[in-house]
Amino acid sequence: MADAAEEQMADTVQGQILTLFQQLVANQPTATATSPATAIKFHRSSYDGDTIDVLSRFGSGLFERGSGPLPAKFSGAIQEIATFISHLRDRARLCRWDSATHDILTITVNQKNYNILNDYGRISKADVETARTKRIADGTERSQQNSQMMYEAINASITGTAHQNLISKQTNSTFNLHEDGPTLFYEIMSSTFTTTFTYASTLRIKLQTLSPKDFDYDISAMNNHVTSTFAAIDTVTSVTITQDEIMLYALRAYKLIKVPREWVAEIEEMERKLNRQDFTSMSEMLDSANGTYQRLKASQLWKPSLQTEQEQFMAMFVQKTAPTAELSEDNKKDQKKRPPFLNSKGKEGDTKKWKQKTYYYCDSNHRNGHWVLHKPTDCKLKQEDKPEEFSNTSSPTPDEPQVQVDDNRIRAMQALLDSAASDDVDPIAIAQAAIALARGE
């Protein structure tokens, strides 16, 4: 008896489930209809259909997906333009905002069509308003739905400066967005960026003076900035800029980096390719530079500088020979730990005692003066000054002379740096000698 009751109940539940499923398939709403004042005449559809039925579960899901926030927020920063517009293009493709019968992105000006996502700098606010008015006059519900989805998606995705500029405009009693997606997009872009010749020219100048140092030598970040800036300039009607021009600006910035040598060699080869027109696009060249940067960074060879190795040496030398600034309290305490006669004159053979240590006067120019703790006969600088130490009287192998010369140059440079702290040395003479060494003379 109990089994029969259970079977009857199971049949009843299955019947209810089947009925509900059939209703969902037919997209027949089970909820109570809204009042005529708030109801919208939407019927069954998909992204490709005429109108989205937001009262059905299927249609409601489609509309929510189309009107949801974009993958990334847009604050109005120039480096975010390309990403913001790219996400809008993806959403437009998904939701068919540019379909032949319900297109809301195409703005017609003087019988020429412009896509507002690509050409917002080439159309006016009046052109956008004319397109909005025409959509309403046509009475196409799907176009209005597309506009509403675009509006809500953008509104949920703006922040920072872009959001503040929009709020400022909304305080104006004559300002009205009409909850229209293309209108909102145009207002955000025109209020965040002045799409004029002056604005585009300013961006172009910034590209001309681009420096990797401004990006902490992060080539990936600099390349992203170049790409976004190109996209921003390209939207301005009165300004023409080509990818070839952008590649020249990027190459100029790359060439500012003088070390490491591997980078310099790669950029020299890149310049040859550019002259031969081997690159098919701007992105190909930027990707090539980024690949070199990532490889050197991974191998821990990325220690960039805008100075050559010789220039870095000279900078270090000048720093050592610069006049000593007034001593701080800590430096004054350190001075008390040093012998008071370090700067006094003497002759070789003289000795002085201080704190149970014997100091010898040495003619060589040491970092801390002539009074040292080693005997003059044991002085390494004197040994380095001997001619036989610098010459190679034996029969060298072909590779030996170059190695010997490089070692001598290094030792000579170090000696110059050590002697730079002495008051008895002519700084001009040392500077001249250092320049000669840096040049390999």
CSV table of C-alpha atoms in Angstrom, one decimal:
chain,number,residue,atom,x,y,z
A,1,MET,CA,0.0,0.0,0.0
A,2,ALA,CA,2.8,2.3,0.9
A,3,ASP,CA,4.7,1.4,-2.3
A,4,ALA,CA,1.6,2.4,-4.4
A,5,ALA,CA,1.4,5.8,-2.6
A,6,GLU,CA,5.1,6.4,-3.2
A,7,GLU,CA,4.8,5.6,-6.9
A,8,GLN,CA,1.8,7.9,-7.3
A,9,MET,CA,3.7,10.7,-5.6
A,10,ALA,CA,6.7,10.1,-7.8
A,11,ASP,CA,4.5,10.3,-10.9
A,12,THR,CA,3.0,13.5,-9.7
A,13,VAL,CA,6.4,15.1,-9.1
A,14,GLN,CA,7.7,14.0,-12.5
A,15,GLY,CA,4.6,15.4,-14.1
A,16,GLN,CA,5.1,18.8,-12.4
A,17,ILE,CA,8.8,18.8,-13.5
A,18,LEU,CA,7.8,18.0,-17.1
A,19,THR,CA,5.2,20.8,-17.1
A,20,LEU,CA,7.7,23.3,-15.7
A,21,PHE,CA,10.3,22.2,-18.3
A,22,GLN,CA,7.9,22.6,-21.1
A,23,GLN,CA,7.1,26.1,-19.9
A,24,LEU,CA,10.8,27.0,-19.8
A,25,VAL,CA,11.3,25.7,-23.3
A,26,ALA,CA,8.4,27.6,-24.6
A,27,ASN,CA,9.7,30.7,-22.6
A,28,GLN,CA,6.3,31.3,-21.2
A,29,PRO,CA,6.6,33.4,-18.0
A,30,THR,CA,5.1,31.8,-14.9
A,31,ALA,CA,5.3,35.0,-12.8
A,32,THR,CA,2.5,37.5,-12.5
A,33,ALA,CA,2.7,40.1,-15.2
A,34,THR,CA,3.8,43.6,-14.3
A,35,SER,CA,1.4,46.5,-14.4
A,36,PRO,CA,1.0,48.3,-17.8
A,37,ALA,CA,2.8,51.3,-16.4
A,38,THR,CA,6.1,49.4,-15.9
A,39,ALA,CA,5.8,46.6,-18.3
A,40,ILE,CA,8.1,46.4,-21.4
A,41,LYS,CA,6.8,44.7,-24.5
A,42,PHE,CA,9.6,42.2,-24.9
A,43,HIS,CA,9.1,38.8,-26.4
A,44,ARG,CA,11.1,35.6,-26.9
A,45,SER,CA,14.5,36.1,-28.5
A,46,SER,CA,18.3,35.5,-28.3
A,47,TYR,CA,21.2,37.8,-29.1
A,48,ASP,CA,20.5,37.2,-32.8
A,49,GLY,CA,16.7,37.7,-32.6
A,50,ASP,CA,14.5,40.8,-32.8
A,51,THR,CA,13.8,41.6,-29.1
A,52,ILE,CA,15.1,40.1,-25.8
A,53,ASP,CA,12.3,38.8,-23.6
A,54,VAL,CA,13.6,40.0,-20.2
A,55,LEU,CA,10.6,38.4,-18.4
A,56,SER,CA,11.8,35.0,-19.3
A,57,ARG,CA,14.7,33.3,-17.5
A,58,PHE,CA,16.6,32.9,-20.8
A,59,GLY,CA,16.1,36.5,-21.9
A,60,SER,CA,16.8,37.9,-18.5
A,61,GLY,CA,20.1,36.0,-18.4
A,62,LEU,CA,21.1,37.3,-21.9
A,63,PHE,CA,20.3,40.9,-20.9
A,64,GLU,CA,22.2,40.7,-17.6
A,65,ARG,CA,25.2,39.2,-19.4
A,66,GLY,CA,25.2,42.0,-21.9
A,67,SER,CA,24.7,44.8,-19.3
A,68,GLY,CA,27.2,43.5,-16.7
A,69,PRO,CA,30.5,45.2,-15.9
A,70,LEU,CA,33.4,44.9,-18.4
A,71,PRO,CA,36.4,42.7,-17.4
A,72,ALA,CA,38.4,45.8,-16.3
A,73,LYS,CA,37.6,49.2,-14.9
A,74,PHE,CA,38.3,52.4,-16.8
A,75,SER,CA,39.6,55.3,-14.8
A,76,GLY,CA,40.3,57.6,-17.7
A,77,ALA,CA,44.1,57.0,-17.8
A,78,ILE,CA,45.5,57.1,-21.3
A,79,GLN,CA,47.2,53.7,-20.9
A,80,GLU,CA,43.7,52.2,-20.3
A,81,ILE,CA,42.0,53.4,-23.5
A,82,ALA,CA,43.0,50.5,-25.7
A,83,THR,CA,41.9,47.9,-23.1
A,84,PHE,CA,38.6,49.7,-22.4
A,85,ILE,CA,37.6,49.9,-26.1
A,86,SER,CA,38.8,46.4,-26.7
A,87,HIS,CA,36.5,45.1,-24.0
A,88,LEU,CA,33.6,47.1,-25.4
A,89,ARG,CA,34.2,45.6,-28.9
A,90,ASP,CA,34.2,42.1,-27.4
A,91,ARG,CA,30.8,42.9,-25.7
A,92,ALA,CA,29.4,44.4,-28.9
A,93,ARG,CA,30.3,41.2,-30.8
A,94,LEU,CA,28.8,39.0,-28.2
A,95,CYS,CA,25.5,41.0,-27.9
A,96,ARG,CA,25.2,41.9,-31.6
A,97,TRP,CA,25.2,45.6,-31.0
A,98,ASP,CA,26.5,46.0,-34.5
A,99,SER,CA,24.1,43.7,-36.3
A,100,ALA,CA,22.7,44.8,-39.6
A,101,THR,CA,19.2,45.4,-38.4
A,102,HIS,CA,19.9,46.6,-34.8
A,103,ASP,CA,23.2,48.5,-35.2
A,104,ILE,CA,23.8,51.1,-32.5
A,105,LEU,CA,27.6,51.7,-33.1
A,106,THR,CA,27.5,53.1,-36.6
A,107,ILE,CA,27.1,56.9,-36.9
A,108,THR,CA,26.5,58.3,-40.3
A,109,VAL,CA,28.0,61.7,-41.1
A,110,ASN,CA,27.6,63.2,-44.6
A,111,GLN,CA,26.7,59.8,-46.0
A,112,LYS,CA,29.9,58.3,-44.5
A,113,ASN,CA,29.7,55.6,-41.8
A,114,TYR,CA,31.8,55.8,-38.7
A,115,ASN,CA,32.1,53.2,-35.9
A,116,ILE,CA,31.8,55.1,-32.6
A,117,LEU,CA,34.3,52.8,-30.8
A,118,ASN,CA,36.9,53.4,-33.4
A,119,ASP,CA,36.2,56.9,-34.6
A,120,TYR,CA,34.8,58.8,-31.7
A,121,GLY,CA,37.2,61.6,-32.4
A,122,ARG,CA,35.8,62.0,-35.9
A,123,ILE,CA,32.2,62.5,-35.0
A,124,SER,CA,30.4,65.3,-33.0
A,125,LYS,CA,28.0,65.2,-30.1
A,126,ALA,CA,25.3,66.4,-32.5
A,127,ASP,CA,26.0,63.4,-34.7
A,128,VAL,CA,25.6,61.0,-31.8
A,129,GLU,CA,22.3,62.7,-30.7
A,130,THR,CA,21.0,62.5,-34.3
A,131,ALA,CA,21.6,58.7,-34.4
A,132,ARG,CA,19.9,58.3,-31.0
A,133,THR,CA,16.8,60.2,-32.1
A,134,LYS,CA,16.6,58.1,-35.3
A,135,ARG,CA,16.7,54.9,-33.3
A,136,ILE,CA,13.8,56.1,-31.2
A,137,ALA,CA,11.8,57.2,-34.2
A,138,ASP,CA,12.3,53.8,-35.9
A,139,GLY,CA,10.7,52.2,-32.9
A,140,THR,CA,13.0,49.2,-32.9
A,141,GLU,CA,12.9,47.7,-29.5
A,142,ARG,CA,16.0,45.6,-30.0
A,143,SER,CA,18.1,48.7,-30.8
A,144,GLN,CA,16.9,50.3,-27.6
A,145,GLN,CA,17.7,47.2,-25.7
A,146,ASN,CA,21.2,47.2,-27.2
A,147,SER,CA,21.6,50.8,-26.2
A,148,GLN,CA,20.4,50.1,-22.7
A,149,MET,CA,22.8,47.2,-22.3
A,150,MET,CA,25.8,49.2,-23.5
A,151,TYR,CA,24.8,52.1,-21.1
A,152,GLU,CA,24.7,49.8,-18.1
A,153,ALA,CA,27.9,48.0,-19.0
A,154,ILE,CA,29.8,51.2,-19.3
A,155,ASN,CA,28.2,52.8,-16.2
A,156,ALA,CA,29.2,49.8,-14.1
A,157,SER,CA,32.8,49.9,-15.4
A,158,ILE,CA,34.0,53.5,-15.0
A,159,THR,CA,35.9,54.8,-12.0
A,160,GLY,CA,38.4,57.5,-11.1
A,161,THR,CA,38.6,60.6,-13.3
A,162,ALA,CA,36.2,59.2,-15.9
A,163,HIS,CA,33.5,58.8,-13.2
A,164,GLN,CA,34.2,62.2,-11.6
A,165,ASN,CA,34.0,64.0,-15.0
A,166,LEU,CA,30.6,62.3,-15.6
A,167,ILE,CA,29.3,63.4,-12.2
A,168,SER,CA,30.4,66.9,-12.9
A,169,LYS,CA,28.5,67.0,-16.2
A,170,GLN,CA,25.4,65.6,-14.6
A,171,THR,CA,25.2,68.6,-12.3
A,172,ASN,CA,24.4,70.6,-15.4
A,173,SER,CA,20.6,70.8,-15.8
A,174,THR,CA,20.9,70.8,-19.6
A,175,PHE,CA,22.9,67.6,-19.6
A,176,ASN,CA,21.0,64.4,-20.3
A,177,LEU,CA,22.5,61.0,-21.2
A,178,HIS,CA,19.0,59.5,-21.9
A,179,GLU,CA,20.5,56.2,-20.6
A,180,ASP,CA,21.9,55.7,-24.1
A,181,GLY,CA,25.0,53.6,-24.5
A,182,PRO,CA,26.6,55.4,-27.5
A,183,THR,CA,25.9,58.8,-25.9
A,184,LEU,CA,27.5,57.8,-22.6
A,185,PHE,CA,30.6,56.4,-24.3
A,186,TYR,CA,31.0,59.6,-26.3
A,187,GLU,CA,30.6,61.8,-23.3
A,188,ILE,CA,33.1,59.9,-21.3
A,189,MET,CA,35.7,60.0,-24.0
A,190,SER,CA,35.2,63.6,-24.9
A,191,SER,CA,35.3,64.7,-21.3
A,192,THR,CA,38.2,62.6,-20.3
A,193,PHE,CA,40.3,63.5,-23.4
A,194,THR,CA,40.1,66.6,-25.4
A,195,THR,CA,40.1,65.1,-28.9
A,196,THR,CA,41.7,68.1,-30.6
A,197,PHE,CA,44.7,68.9,-32.6
A,198,THR,CA,46.4,70.3,-29.5
A,199,TYR,CA,45.8,67.1,-27.5
A,200,ALA,CA,47.1,64.8,-30.3
A,201,SER,CA,50.1,67.0,-30.8
A,202,THR,CA,51.0,66.9,-27.1
A,203,LEU,CA,50.8,63.1,-27.2
A,204,ARG,CA,53.1,63.0,-30.2
A,205,ILE,CA,55.7,65.2,-28.5
A,206,LYS,CA,55.6,62.8,-25.5
A,207,LEU,CA,56.3,59.9,-27.9
A,208,GLN,CA,59.2,61.8,-29.4
A,209,THR,CA,60.8,62.4,-25.9
A,210,LEU,CA,60.0,58.9,-24.7
A,211,SER,CA,62.6,57.5,-22.2
A,212,PRO,CA,62.9,54.0,-20.8
A,213,LYS,CA,64.0,55.5,-17.5
A,214,ASP,CA,60.5,57.0,-17.0
A,215,PHE,CA,59.2,53.4,-16.9
A,216,ASP,CA,62.0,52.1,-14.6
A,217,TYR,CA,63.4,50.4,-17.7
A,218,ASP,CA,60.3,48.1,-17.9
A,219,ILE,CA,60.1,47.6,-21.7
A,220,SER,CA,56.7,45.9,-21.5
A,221,ALA,CA,55.2,48.9,-19.7
A,222,MET,CA,56.8,51.3,-22.1
A,223,ASN,CA,55.5,49.3,-25.1
A,224,ASN,CA,51.9,49.3,-23.6
A,225,HIS,CA,52.1,53.1,-23.3
A,226,VAL,CA,53.3,53.4,-26.9
A,227,THR,CA,50.4,51.3,-28.1
A,228,SER,CA,47.8,53.2,-26.1
A,229,THR,CA,49.1,56.6,-27.1
A,230,PHE,CA,49.0,55.6,-30.8
A,231,ALA,CA,45.4,54.5,-30.4
A,232,ALA,CA,44.5,57.9,-28.7
A,233,ILE,CA,46.2,59.9,-31.4
A,234,ASP,CA,44.6,57.9,-34.2
A,235,THR,CA,41.1,58.9,-33.1
A,236,VAL,CA,41.7,62.6,-33.9
A,237,THR,CA,40.4,63.6,-37.3
A,238,SER,CA,42.8,66.4,-38.0
A,239,VAL,CA,46.0,64.4,-37.1
A,240,THR,CA,47.5,61.6,-39.1
A,241,ILE,CA,50.0,59.3,-37.5
A,242,THR,CA,51.3,56.0,-39.0
A,243,GLN,CA,52.7,52.9,-37.5
A,244,ASP,CA,56.1,53.6,-39.2
A,245,GLU,CA,56.3,56.9,-37.3
A,246,ILE,CA,55.5,55.1,-34.0
A,247,MET,CA,58.2,52.5,-34.7
A,248,LEU,CA,60.8,55.3,-35.2
A,249,TYR,CA,59.8,56.8,-31.8
A,250,ALA,CA,60.1,53.4,-30.1
A,251,LEU,CA,63.4,52.7,-31.7
A,252,ARG,CA,64.8,56.0,-30.6
A,253,ALA,CA,63.8,55.2,-27.0
A,254,TYR,CA,65.3,51.7,-27.2
A,255,LYS,CA,68.6,53.2,-28.4
A,256,LEU,CA,68.9,55.4,-25.3
A,257,ILE,CA,69.8,52.3,-23.3
A,258,LYS,CA,73.6,51.8,-23.6
A,259,VAL,CA,74.1,48.7,-21.5
A,260,PRO,CA,73.9,45.7,-21.4
A,261,ARG,CA,75.8,45.0,-24.6
A,262,GLU,CA,73.4,42.2,-25.6
A,263,TRP,CA,70.5,44.7,-25.7
A,264,VAL,CA,72.5,47.2,-27.7
A,265,ALA,CA,73.4,44.5,-30.3
A,266,GLU,CA,69.7,43.4,-30.6
A,267,ILE,CA,68.6,47.0,-31.1
A,268,GLU,CA,71.2,47.6,-33.7
A,269,GLU,CA,69.9,44.6,-35.6
A,270,MET,CA,66.3,45.9,-35.1
A,271,GLU,CA,67.3,49.2,-36.7
A,272,ARG,CA,68.7,47.3,-39.7
A,273,LYS,CA,65.5,45.4,-40.0
A,274,LEU,CA,63.4,48.5,-39.8
A,275,ASN,CA,65.5,50.2,-42.6
A,276,ARG,CA,65.0,47.1,-44.7
A,277,GLN,CA,61.2,47.2,-43.9
A,278,ASP,CA,61.3,43.7,-42.6
A,279,PHE,CA,58.7,44.4,-39.9
A,280,THR,CA,55.2,43.9,-41.1
A,281,SER,CA,53.6,45.8,-38.2
A,282,MET,CA,54.3,48.0,-35.2
A,283,SER,CA,53.3,45.2,-32.8
A,284,GLU,CA,55.9,42.9,-34.4
A,285,MET,CA,58.7,45.3,-33.6
A,286,LEU,CA,57.4,46.0,-30.1
A,287,ASP,CA,57.1,42.3,-29.4
A,288,SER,CA,60.6,41.7,-30.6
A,289,ALA,CA,62.0,44.3,-28.2
A,290,ASN,CA,59.9,42.9,-25.4
A,291,GLY,CA,61.2,39.4,-26.1
A,292,THR,CA,64.8,40.6,-25.8
A,293,TYR,CA,64.0,42.4,-22.6
A,294,GLN,CA,62.3,39.3,-21.0
A,295,ARG,CA,65.2,37.1,-22.0
A,296,LEU,CA,67.8,39.3,-20.5
A,297,LYS,CA,65.7,39.8,-17.4
A,298,ALA,CA,65.3,36.1,-17.0
A,299,SER,CA,69.0,35.5,-17.3
A,300,GLN,CA,69.8,38.3,-14.8
A,301,LEU,CA,71.7,40.3,-17.5
A,302,TRP,CA,69.2,43.2,-17.4
A,303,LYS,CA,71.1,45.9,-15.7
A,304,PRO,CA,70.3,48.9,-17.9
A,305,SER,CA,71.7,52.3,-17.9
A,306,LEU,CA,71.5,55.4,-20.2
A,307,GLN,CA,75.3,55.7,-19.8
A,308,THR,CA,78.1,53.7,-21.4
A,309,GLU,CA,80.6,51.8,-19.2
A,310,GLN,CA,83.1,54.6,-19.8
A,311,GLU,CA,80.6,57.3,-18.9
A,312,GLN,CA,79.7,55.4,-15.7
A,313,PHE,CA,83.4,55.3,-14.8
A,314,MET,CA,83.8,59.0,-15.3
A,315,ALA,CA,80.7,59.7,-13.3
A,316,MET,CA,82.2,57.7,-10.4
A,317,PHE,CA,85.5,59.5,-10.8
A,318,VAL,CA,83.9,62.9,-10.7
A,319,GLN,CA,81.9,61.9,-7.6
A,320,LYS,CA,85.2,61.0,-5.9
A,321,THR,CA,87.0,64.2,-6.8
A,322,ALA,CA,84.1,66.5,-6.0
A,323,PRO,CA,84.6,68.9,-3.0
A,324,THR,CA,83.8,67.3,0.3
A,325,ALA,CA,80.6,68.7,1.8
A,326,GLU,CA,80.5,69.9,5.4
A,327,LEU,CA,80.8,67.0,7.8
A,328,SER,CA,77.8,65.8,9.6
A,329,GLU,CA,77.9,64.9,13.3
A,330,ASP,CA,78.4,61.2,12.5
A,331,ASN,CA,81.3,62.0,10.1
A,332,LYS,CA,82.9,64.2,12.8
A,333,LYS,CA,82.7,61.3,15.2
A,334,ASP,CA,84.4,59.1,12.5
A,335,GLN,CA,87.1,61.7,12.1
A,336,LYS,CA,88.1,61.3,15.7
A,337,LYS,CA,88.8,57.7,15.1
A,338,ARG,CA,91.5,58.6,12.5
A,339,PRO,CA,95.0,59.8,13.2
A,340,PRO,CA,95.1,63.7,13.4
A,341,PHE,CA,98.3,63.8,11.3
A,342,LEU,CA,96.9,62.1,8.2
A,343,ASN,CA,97.0,65.3,6.2
A,344,SER,CA,100.3,66.5,7.5
A,345,LYS,CA,103.4,66.6,5.2
A,346,GLY,CA,106.5,64.4,5.6
A,347,LYS,CA,109.1,62.5,3.7
A,348,GLU,CA,109.6,58.9,3.0
A,349,GLY,CA,111.1,57.2,6.0
A,350,ASP,CA,109.2,59.3,8.6
A,351,THR,CA,107.1,57.4,11.1
A,352,LYS,CA,104.5,58.3,13.7
A,353,LYS,CA,102.8,56.5,16.5
A,354,TRP,CA,99.1,56.6,17.2
A,355,LYS,CA,97.1,54.3,19.4
A,356,GLN,CA,99.8,51.7,19.5
A,357,LYS,CA,100.1,51.6,15.8
A,358,THR,CA,103.0,52.8,13.6
A,359,TYR,CA,102.3,54.9,10.6
A,360,TYR,CA,104.8,55.3,7.7
A,361,TYR,CA,105.0,58.2,5.2
A,362,CYS,CA,104.7,56.9,1.7
A,363,ASP,CA,105.2,59.0,-1.5
A,364,SER,CA,102.5,57.1,-3.3
A,365,ASN,CA,99.1,58.7,-3.5
A,366,HIS,CA,96.8,56.6,-1.3
A,367,ARG,CA,93.1,57.0,-0.8
A,368,ASN,CA,93.5,58.4,2.8
A,369,GLY,CA,96.7,60.3,2.2
A,370,HIS,CA,100.4,59.6,2.5
A,371,TRP,CA,100.5,58.2,6.1
A,372,VAL,CA,99.8,54.5,5.9
A,373,LEU,CA,100.3,51.4,8.0
A,374,HIS,CA,102.6,49.6,5.5
A,375,LYS,CA,106.2,50.3,4.9
A,376,PRO,CA,107.1,52.2,1.7
A,377,THR,CA,109.1,49.2,0.5
A,378,ASP,CA,105.9,47.1,0.7
A,379,CYS,CA,103.7,49.6,-1.1
A,380,LYS,CA,101.6,47.9,-3.9
A,381,LEU,CA,101.2,51.2,-5.8
A,382,LYS,CA,105.0,51.5,-6.1
A,383,GLN,CA,105.2,48.0,-7.4
A,384,GLU,CA,102.5,48.8,-10.0
A,385,ASP,CA,104.4,51.8,-11.1
A,386,LYS,CA,107.4,49.7,-12.1
A,387,PRO,CA,107.8,49.6,-15.9
A,388,GLU,CA,108.4,45.9,-15.9
A,389,GLU,CA,105.0,45.3,-14.3
A,390,PHE,CA,103.2,47.0,-17.2
A,391,SER,CA,105.3,45.6,-20.1
A,392,ASN,CA,105.3,42.2,-21.5
A,393,THR,CA,108.8,41.3,-22.4
A,394,SER,CA,108.1,37.7,-23.1
A,395,SER,CA,106.8,36.4,-26.4
A,396,PRO,CA,103.0,36.5,-25.9
A,397,THR,CA,100.5,34.3,-27.5
A,398,PRO,CA,98.1,36.2,-29.8
A,399,ASP,CA,95.4,36.5,-27.1
A,400,GLU,CA,97.7,37.6,-24.3
A,401,PRO,CA,98.4,41.3,-25.2
A,402,GLN,CA,94.8,42.4,-25.1
A,403,VAL,CA,94.2,40.7,-21.7
A,404,GLN,CA,97.3,42.3,-20.3
A,405,VAL,CA,96.3,45.8,-21.5
A,406,ASP,CA,92.8,45.5,-20.1
A,407,ASP,CA,94.2,44.4,-16.7
A,408,ASN,CA,96.6,47.3,-16.7
A,409,ARG,CA,93.9,49.8,-17.5
A,410,ILE,CA,91.7,48.5,-14.7
A,411,ARG,CA,94.6,48.7,-12.2
A,412,ALA,CA,95.5,52.2,-13.5
A,413,MET,CA,92.0,53.4,-13.1
A,414,GLN,CA,91.8,52.1,-9.6
A,415,ALA,CA,95.0,53.8,-8.8
A,416,LEU,CA,93.6,57.1,-10.1
A,417,LEU,CA,90.5,56.7,-8.0
A,418,ASP,CA,92.7,56.0,-4.9
A,419,SER,CA,94.8,59.1,-5.5
A,420,ALA,CA,91.8,61.3,-6.1
A,421,ALA,CA,91.2,61.8,-2.3
A,422,SER,CA,94.7,63.3,-1.8
A,423,ASP,CA,95.0,67.1,-1.5
A,424,ASP,CA,98.5,67.0,-3.1
A,425,VAL,CA,97.2,65.7,-6.4
A,426,ASP,CA,96.2,68.0,-9.3
A,427,PRO,CA,92.6,67.0,-10.1
A,428,ILE,CA,92.8,68.3,-13.6
A,429,ALA,CA,95.8,66.0,-14.3
A,430,ILE,CA,93.9,63.1,-12.9
A,431,ALA,CA,90.8,63.9,-14.9
A,432,GLN,CA,92.9,64.0,-18.1
A,433,ALA,CA,94.5,60.7,-17.3
A,434,ALA,CA,91.1,59.1,-16.6
A,435,ILE,CA,89.6,60.3,-19.8
A,436,ALA,CA,92.6,58.9,-21.7
A,437,LEU,CA,92.2,55.6,-20.0
A,438,ALA,CA,88.5,55.5,-20.6
A,439,ARG,CA,89.1,56.1,-24.3
A,440,GLY,CA,91.7,53.4,-24.4
A,441,GLU,CA,94.6,55.8,-25.2
